[in-house]
Tab-separated table of C-alpha atoms and ligand atoms in Angstrom:
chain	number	residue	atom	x	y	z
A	13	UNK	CA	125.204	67.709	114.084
A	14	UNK	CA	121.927	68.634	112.849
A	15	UNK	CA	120.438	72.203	113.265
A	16	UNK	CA	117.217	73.433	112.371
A	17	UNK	CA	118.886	76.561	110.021
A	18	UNK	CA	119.729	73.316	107.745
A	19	UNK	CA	116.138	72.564	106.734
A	20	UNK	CA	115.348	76.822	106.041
A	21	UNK	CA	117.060	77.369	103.116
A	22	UNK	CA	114.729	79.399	100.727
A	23	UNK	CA	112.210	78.799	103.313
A	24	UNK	CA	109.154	81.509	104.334
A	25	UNK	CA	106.614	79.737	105.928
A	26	UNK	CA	106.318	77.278	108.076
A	27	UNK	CA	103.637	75.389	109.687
A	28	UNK	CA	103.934	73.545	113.098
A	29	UNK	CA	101.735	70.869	114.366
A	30	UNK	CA	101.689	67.754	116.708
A	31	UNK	CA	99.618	65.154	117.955
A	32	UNK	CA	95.828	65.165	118.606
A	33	UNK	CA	94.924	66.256	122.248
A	34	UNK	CA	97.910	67.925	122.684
A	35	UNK	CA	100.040	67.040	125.591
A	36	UNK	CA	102.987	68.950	127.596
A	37	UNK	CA	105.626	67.558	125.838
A	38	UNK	CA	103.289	68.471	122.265
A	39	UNK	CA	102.705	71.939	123.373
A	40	UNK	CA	105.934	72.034	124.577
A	41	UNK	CA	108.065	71.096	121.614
A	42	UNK	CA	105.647	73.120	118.930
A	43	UNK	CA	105.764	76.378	120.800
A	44	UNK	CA	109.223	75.965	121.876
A	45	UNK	CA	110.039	76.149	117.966
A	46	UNK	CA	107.865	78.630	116.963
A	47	UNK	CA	109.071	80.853	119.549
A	48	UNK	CA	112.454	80.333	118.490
A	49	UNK	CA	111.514	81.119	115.052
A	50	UNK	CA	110.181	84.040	116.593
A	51	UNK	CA	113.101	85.295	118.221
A	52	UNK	CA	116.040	84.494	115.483
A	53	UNK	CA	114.265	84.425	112.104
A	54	UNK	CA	111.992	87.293	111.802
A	55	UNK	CA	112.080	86.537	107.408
A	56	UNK	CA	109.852	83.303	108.522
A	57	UNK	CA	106.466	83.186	109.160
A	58	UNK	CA	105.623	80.525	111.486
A	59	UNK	CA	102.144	78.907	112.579
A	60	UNK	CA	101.373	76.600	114.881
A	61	UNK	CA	98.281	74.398	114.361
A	62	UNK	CA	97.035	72.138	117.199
A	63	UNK	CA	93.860	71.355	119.319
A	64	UNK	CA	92.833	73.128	122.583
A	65	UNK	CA	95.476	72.966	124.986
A	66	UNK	CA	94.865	72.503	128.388
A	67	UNK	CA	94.552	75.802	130.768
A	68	UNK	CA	97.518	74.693	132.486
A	69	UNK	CA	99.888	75.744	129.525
A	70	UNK	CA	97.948	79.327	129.324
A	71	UNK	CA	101.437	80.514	130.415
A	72	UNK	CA	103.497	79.673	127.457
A	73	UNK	CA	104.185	82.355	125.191
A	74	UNK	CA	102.146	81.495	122.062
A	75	UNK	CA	99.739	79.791	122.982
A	76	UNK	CA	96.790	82.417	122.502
A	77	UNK	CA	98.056	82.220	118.885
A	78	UNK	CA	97.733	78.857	118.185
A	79	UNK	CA	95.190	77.800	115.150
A	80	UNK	CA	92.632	75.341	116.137
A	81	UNK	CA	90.947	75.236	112.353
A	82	UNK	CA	93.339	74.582	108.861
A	83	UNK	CA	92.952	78.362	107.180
A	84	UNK	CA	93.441	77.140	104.030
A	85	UNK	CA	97.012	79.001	103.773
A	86	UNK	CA	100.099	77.696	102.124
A	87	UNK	CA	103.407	76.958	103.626
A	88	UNK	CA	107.205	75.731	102.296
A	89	UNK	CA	107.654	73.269	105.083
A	90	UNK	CA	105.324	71.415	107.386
A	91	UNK	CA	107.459	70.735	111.091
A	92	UNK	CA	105.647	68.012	112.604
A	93	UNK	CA	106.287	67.385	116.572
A	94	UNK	CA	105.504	64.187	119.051
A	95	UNK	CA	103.283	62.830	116.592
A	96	UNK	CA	103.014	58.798	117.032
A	97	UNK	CA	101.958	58.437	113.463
A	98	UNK	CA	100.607	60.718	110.513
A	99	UNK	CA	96.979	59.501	111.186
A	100	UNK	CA	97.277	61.611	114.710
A	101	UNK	CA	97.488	64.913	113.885
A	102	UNK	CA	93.718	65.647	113.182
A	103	UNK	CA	92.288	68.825	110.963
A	104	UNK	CA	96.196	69.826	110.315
A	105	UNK	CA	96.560	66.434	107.838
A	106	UNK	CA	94.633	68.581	105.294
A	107	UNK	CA	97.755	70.855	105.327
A	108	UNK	CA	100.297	67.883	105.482
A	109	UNK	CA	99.044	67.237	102.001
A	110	UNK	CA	99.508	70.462	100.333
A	111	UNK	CA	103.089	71.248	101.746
A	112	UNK	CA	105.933	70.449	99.111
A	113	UNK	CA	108.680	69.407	102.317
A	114	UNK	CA	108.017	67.521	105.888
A	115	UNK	CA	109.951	67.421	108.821
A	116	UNK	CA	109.255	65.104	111.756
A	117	UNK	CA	111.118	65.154	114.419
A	118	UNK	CA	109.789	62.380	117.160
A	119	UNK	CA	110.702	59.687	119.923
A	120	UNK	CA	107.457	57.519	119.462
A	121	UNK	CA	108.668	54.105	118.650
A	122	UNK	CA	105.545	53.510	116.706
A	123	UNK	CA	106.368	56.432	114.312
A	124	UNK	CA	106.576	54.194	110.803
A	125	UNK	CA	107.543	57.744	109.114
A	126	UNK	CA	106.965	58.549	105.577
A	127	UNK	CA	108.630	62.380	105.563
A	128	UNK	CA	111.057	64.151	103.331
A	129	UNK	CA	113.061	64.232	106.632
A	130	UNK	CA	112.343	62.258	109.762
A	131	UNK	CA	114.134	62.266	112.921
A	132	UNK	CA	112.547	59.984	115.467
A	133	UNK	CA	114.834	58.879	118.529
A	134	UNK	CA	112.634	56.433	120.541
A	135	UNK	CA	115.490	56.236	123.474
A	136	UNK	CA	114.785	60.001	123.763
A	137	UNK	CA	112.475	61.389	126.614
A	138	UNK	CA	110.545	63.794	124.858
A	139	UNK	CA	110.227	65.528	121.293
A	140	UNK	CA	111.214	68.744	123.158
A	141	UNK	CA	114.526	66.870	123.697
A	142	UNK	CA	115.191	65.914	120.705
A	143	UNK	CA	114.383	69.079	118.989
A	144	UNK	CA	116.897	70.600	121.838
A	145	UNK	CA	119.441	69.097	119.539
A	146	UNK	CA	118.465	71.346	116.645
A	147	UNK	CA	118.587	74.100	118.059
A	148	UNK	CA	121.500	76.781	118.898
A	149	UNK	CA	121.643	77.171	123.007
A	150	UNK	CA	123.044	80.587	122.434
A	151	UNK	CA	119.548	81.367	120.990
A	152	UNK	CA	117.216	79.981	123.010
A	153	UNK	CA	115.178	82.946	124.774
A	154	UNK	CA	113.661	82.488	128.157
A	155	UNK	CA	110.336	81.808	126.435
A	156	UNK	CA	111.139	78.817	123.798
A	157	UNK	CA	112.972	77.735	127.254
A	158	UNK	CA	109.557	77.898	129.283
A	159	UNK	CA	108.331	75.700	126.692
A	160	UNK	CA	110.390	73.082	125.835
A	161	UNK	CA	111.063	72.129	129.722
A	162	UNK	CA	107.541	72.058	129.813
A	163	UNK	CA	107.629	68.941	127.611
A	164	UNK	CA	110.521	67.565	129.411
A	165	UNK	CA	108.803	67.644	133.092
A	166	UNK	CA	105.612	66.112	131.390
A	167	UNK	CA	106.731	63.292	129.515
A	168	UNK	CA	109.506	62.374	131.656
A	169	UNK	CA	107.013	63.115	134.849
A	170	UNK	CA	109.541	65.165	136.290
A	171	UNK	CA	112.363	63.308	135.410
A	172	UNK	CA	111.609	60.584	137.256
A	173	UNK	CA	110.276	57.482	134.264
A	174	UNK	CA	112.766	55.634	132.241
A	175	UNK	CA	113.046	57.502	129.734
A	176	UNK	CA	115.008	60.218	131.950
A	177	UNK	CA	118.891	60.313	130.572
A	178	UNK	CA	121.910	61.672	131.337
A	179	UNK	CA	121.555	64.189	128.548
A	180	UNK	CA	117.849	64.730	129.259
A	181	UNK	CA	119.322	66.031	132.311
A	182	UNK	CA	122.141	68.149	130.504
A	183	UNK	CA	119.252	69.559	128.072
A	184	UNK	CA	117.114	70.643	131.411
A	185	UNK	CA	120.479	71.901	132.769
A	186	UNK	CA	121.079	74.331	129.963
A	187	UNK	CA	117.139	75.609	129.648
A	188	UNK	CA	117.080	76.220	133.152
A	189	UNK	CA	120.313	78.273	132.754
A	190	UNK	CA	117.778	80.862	130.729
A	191	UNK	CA	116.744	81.717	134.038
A	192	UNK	CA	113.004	79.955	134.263
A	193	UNK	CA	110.844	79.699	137.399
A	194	UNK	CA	111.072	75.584	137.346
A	195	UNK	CA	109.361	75.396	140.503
A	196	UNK	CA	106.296	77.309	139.364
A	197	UNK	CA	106.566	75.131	136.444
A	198	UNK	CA	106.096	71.822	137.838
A	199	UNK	CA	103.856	72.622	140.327
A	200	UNK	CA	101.589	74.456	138.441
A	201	UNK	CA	101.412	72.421	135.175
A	202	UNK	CA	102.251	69.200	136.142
A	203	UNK	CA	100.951	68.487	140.135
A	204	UNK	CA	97.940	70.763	140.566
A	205	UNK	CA	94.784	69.349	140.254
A	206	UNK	CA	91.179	70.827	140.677
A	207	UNK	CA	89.036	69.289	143.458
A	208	UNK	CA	87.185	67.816	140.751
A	209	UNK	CA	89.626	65.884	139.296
A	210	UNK	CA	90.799	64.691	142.843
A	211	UNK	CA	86.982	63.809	143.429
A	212	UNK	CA	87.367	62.098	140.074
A	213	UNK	CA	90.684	60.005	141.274
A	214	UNK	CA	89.389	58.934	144.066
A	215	UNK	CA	86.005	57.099	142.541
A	216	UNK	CA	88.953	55.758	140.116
A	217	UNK	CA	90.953	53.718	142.725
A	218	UNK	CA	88.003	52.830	144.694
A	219	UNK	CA	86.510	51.098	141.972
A	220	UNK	CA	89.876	49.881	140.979
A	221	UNK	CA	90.578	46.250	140.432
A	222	UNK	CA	93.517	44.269	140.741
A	223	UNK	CA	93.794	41.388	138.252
A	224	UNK	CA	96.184	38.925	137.075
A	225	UNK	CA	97.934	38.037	140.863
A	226	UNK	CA	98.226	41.695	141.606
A	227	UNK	CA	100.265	42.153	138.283
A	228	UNK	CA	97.870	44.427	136.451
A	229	UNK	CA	95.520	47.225	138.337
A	230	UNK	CA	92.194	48.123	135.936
A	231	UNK	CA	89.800	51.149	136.617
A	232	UNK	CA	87.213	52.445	134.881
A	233	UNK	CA	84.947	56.027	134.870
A	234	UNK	CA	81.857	55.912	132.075
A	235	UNK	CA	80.427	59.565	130.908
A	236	UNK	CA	78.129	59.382	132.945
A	237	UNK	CA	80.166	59.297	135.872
A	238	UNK	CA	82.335	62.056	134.045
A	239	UNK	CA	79.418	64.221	133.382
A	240	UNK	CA	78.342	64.257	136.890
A	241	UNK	CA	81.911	65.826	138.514
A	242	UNK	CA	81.537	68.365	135.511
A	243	UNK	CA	84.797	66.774	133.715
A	244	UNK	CA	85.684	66.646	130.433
A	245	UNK	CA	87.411	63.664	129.425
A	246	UNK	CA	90.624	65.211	129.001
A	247	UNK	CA	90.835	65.903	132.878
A	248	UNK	CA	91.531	62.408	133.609
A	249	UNK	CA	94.352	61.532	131.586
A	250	UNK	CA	95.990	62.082	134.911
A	251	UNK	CA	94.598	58.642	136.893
A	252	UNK	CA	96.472	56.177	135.271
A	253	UNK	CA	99.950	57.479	136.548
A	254	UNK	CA	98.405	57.271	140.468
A	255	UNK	CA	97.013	53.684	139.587
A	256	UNK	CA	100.672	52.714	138.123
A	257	UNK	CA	101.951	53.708	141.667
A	258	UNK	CA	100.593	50.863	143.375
A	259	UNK	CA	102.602	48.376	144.710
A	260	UNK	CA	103.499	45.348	143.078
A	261	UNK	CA	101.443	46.231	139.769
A	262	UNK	CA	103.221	46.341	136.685
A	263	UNK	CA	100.507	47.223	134.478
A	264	UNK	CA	97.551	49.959	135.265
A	265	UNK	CA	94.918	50.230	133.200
A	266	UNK	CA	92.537	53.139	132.915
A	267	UNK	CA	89.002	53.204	131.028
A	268	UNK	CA	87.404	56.389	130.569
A	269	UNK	CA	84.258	57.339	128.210
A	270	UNK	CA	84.245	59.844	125.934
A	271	UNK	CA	81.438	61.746	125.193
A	272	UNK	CA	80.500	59.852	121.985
A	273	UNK	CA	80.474	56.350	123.920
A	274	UNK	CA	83.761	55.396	122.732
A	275	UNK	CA	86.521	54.414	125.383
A	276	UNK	CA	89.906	55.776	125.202
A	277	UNK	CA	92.244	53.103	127.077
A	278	UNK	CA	95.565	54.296	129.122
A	279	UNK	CA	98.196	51.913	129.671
A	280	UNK	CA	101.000	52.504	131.577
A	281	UNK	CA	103.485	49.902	132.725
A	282	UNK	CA	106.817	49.767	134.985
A	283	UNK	CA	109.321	46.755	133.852
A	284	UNK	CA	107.879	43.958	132.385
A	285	UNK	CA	105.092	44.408	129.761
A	286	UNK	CA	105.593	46.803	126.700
A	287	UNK	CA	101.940	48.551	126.300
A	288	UNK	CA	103.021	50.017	123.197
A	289	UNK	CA	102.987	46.327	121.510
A	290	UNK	CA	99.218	45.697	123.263
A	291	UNK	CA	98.055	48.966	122.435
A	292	UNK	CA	99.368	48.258	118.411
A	293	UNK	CA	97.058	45.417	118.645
A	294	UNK	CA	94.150	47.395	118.818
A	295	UNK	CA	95.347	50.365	116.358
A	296	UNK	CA	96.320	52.582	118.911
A	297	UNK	CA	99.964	53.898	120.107
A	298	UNK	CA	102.593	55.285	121.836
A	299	UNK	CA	106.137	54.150	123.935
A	300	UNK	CA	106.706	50.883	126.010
A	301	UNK	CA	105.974	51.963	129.327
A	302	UNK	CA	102.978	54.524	128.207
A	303	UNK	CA	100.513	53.965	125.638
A	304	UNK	CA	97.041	53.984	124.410
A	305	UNK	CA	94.252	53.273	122.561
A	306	UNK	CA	90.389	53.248	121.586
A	307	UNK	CA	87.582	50.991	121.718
A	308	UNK	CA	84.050	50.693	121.449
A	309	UNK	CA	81.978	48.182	123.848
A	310	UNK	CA	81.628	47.765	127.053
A	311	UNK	CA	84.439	48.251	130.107
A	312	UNK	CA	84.362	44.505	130.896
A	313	UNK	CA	85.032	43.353	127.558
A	314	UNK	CA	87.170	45.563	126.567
A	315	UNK	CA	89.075	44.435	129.599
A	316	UNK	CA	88.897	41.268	128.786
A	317	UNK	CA	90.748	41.827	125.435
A	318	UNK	CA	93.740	44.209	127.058
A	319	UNK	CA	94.345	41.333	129.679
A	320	UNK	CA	94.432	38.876	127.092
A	321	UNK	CA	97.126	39.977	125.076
A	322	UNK	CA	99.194	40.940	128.370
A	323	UNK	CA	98.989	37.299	129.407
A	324	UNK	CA	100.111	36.499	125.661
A	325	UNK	CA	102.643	38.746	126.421
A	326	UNK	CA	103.817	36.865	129.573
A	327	UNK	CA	103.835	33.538	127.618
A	328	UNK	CA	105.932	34.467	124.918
A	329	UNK	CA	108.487	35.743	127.148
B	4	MN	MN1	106.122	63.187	123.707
């Protein structure tokens, strides 16, 4: 069995990072280990680099310490968490290059690796699972707990997609045995939205389209749409899970503009299509039944080129 104490030998500093615009599961896992570091090695100095997290994780212990800029310092070991590929971890790749020893430890099925050590279980729900493994349940403080069932409810969206196991379960089991307030969690991090963002969803699904016999469901929101609710971009990445939910879709697809033009694509899908393999296509990343990428152009064409290699999909099957 592998613990994390195995990769600290004659270590003193450590650096933590993830993936750009840092989801649940990537605040999650990175905090979860630095505040474990925190609690049981107080020799090691740990920091964890990412970008702005979301206000809805203001309640996990570390999070006001996280560095949003590379300072330039030195570490032993680099511990890199639910990142898809090295190319996604954005200013902290500067660091990545001056740190003699890299851990990964991932469940993106994309991840082509490339570390001194690299653990990447693609069957696993989360990275906060997987690093679960590494770590000693006997010293897991209600904090790193807080945390790294944070990026369990997120990525498995409250246990409910696919990727939900039997010892995703057991792992949830034994956090919530630290004595956390799961209730508070998932409601507050996971269901609330602002009225904006519900004014935002429901432009979404009107303008929604179904395409491809009702297989796929398609919606789009420019900037300029954005910019009028007062959004920023990251307070959609919500709408493509309530698209997914209709009935008889396999495939939703969700268009939204970022503020330089570009559009960031979501795919999600429920049995049939793996999005990871159409979002490769196009550079981008991520798991079979949630993935995503970037384009520039416009919505219609860009559609165009998603549906296309879906349909390819179909054929080859
Ligand atoms: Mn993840």
């Amino acid at each position: 069995m592998k613990r994390i104490e195995d990769y600290l030998d004659g270590i003193k500093r450590i650096a933590i990072t993830g993936h750009v615009s840092p989801d649940g599961d990537c605040a999650g896992s990175c905090l979860g280990l630095w505040n474990y570091l925190k609690d049981n090695y107080p020799d090691i100095t740990a920091h964890v680099y990412l970008q702005e997290t979301k206000d809805v994780f203001n309640f996990l212990r570390g999070v006001d310490e996280i560095r949003h800029d590379d300072t330039g310092e030195d570490y032993d070991l680099m511990i890199l968490l639910d990142i898809s590929s090295k190319n996604r971890i954005a200013f902290a790749e500067k660091i990545l290059e001056r740190v003699p020893k890299t851990l990964c430890i991932d469940h993106h099925v994309t991840n082509p690796g490339g570390f001194t050590w690299f653990d990447n279980d693609p069957m696993a729900s989360s990275a906060s699972e997987v690093l679960s493994r590494y770590l000693d349940p006997e010293k897991i403080s209600l904090s790193c707990a807080e945390c790294l069932y944070t990026g369990i409810v997120h990525d498995t969206g409250v246990f409910q997609y696919t990727c939900t196991s039997p010892e995703t379960m057991r792992t949830a089991a034994m956090l919530m045995e630290k004595g956390l307030d799961f209730t508070k969690i998932i409601e507050e991090s996971f269901f609330a939205k602002t009225y904006s963002q519900n004014l935002a969803m429901a432009k979404v699904i009107t303008g929604s389209k179904l395409m491809l016999n009702g297989m796929v469901i398609a919606g789009v929101m420019t900037r300029e749409e954005r910019w009028k609710l007062g959004m920023k971009a990251a307070e959609l990445d919500n709408i493509v899970s309530q698209l997914r939910y209709t009935s008889g879709v396999d495939v939703a697809i969700f268009l939204y503009q970022l503020d330089g033009g570009e559009y960031k694509v979501s795919l999600r899908s429920k049995e049939i299509i793996d999005v990871s393999a159409v979002a490769a296509v196009f550079d981008g990343g991520g798991h079979v039944r949630a993935a995503g990428c970037k384009f520039c152009g416009e919505p219609d064409e860009i559609m165009d080129k998603l549906i296309a290699e879906i349909v390819k999909q179909l054929d080859g099957r």
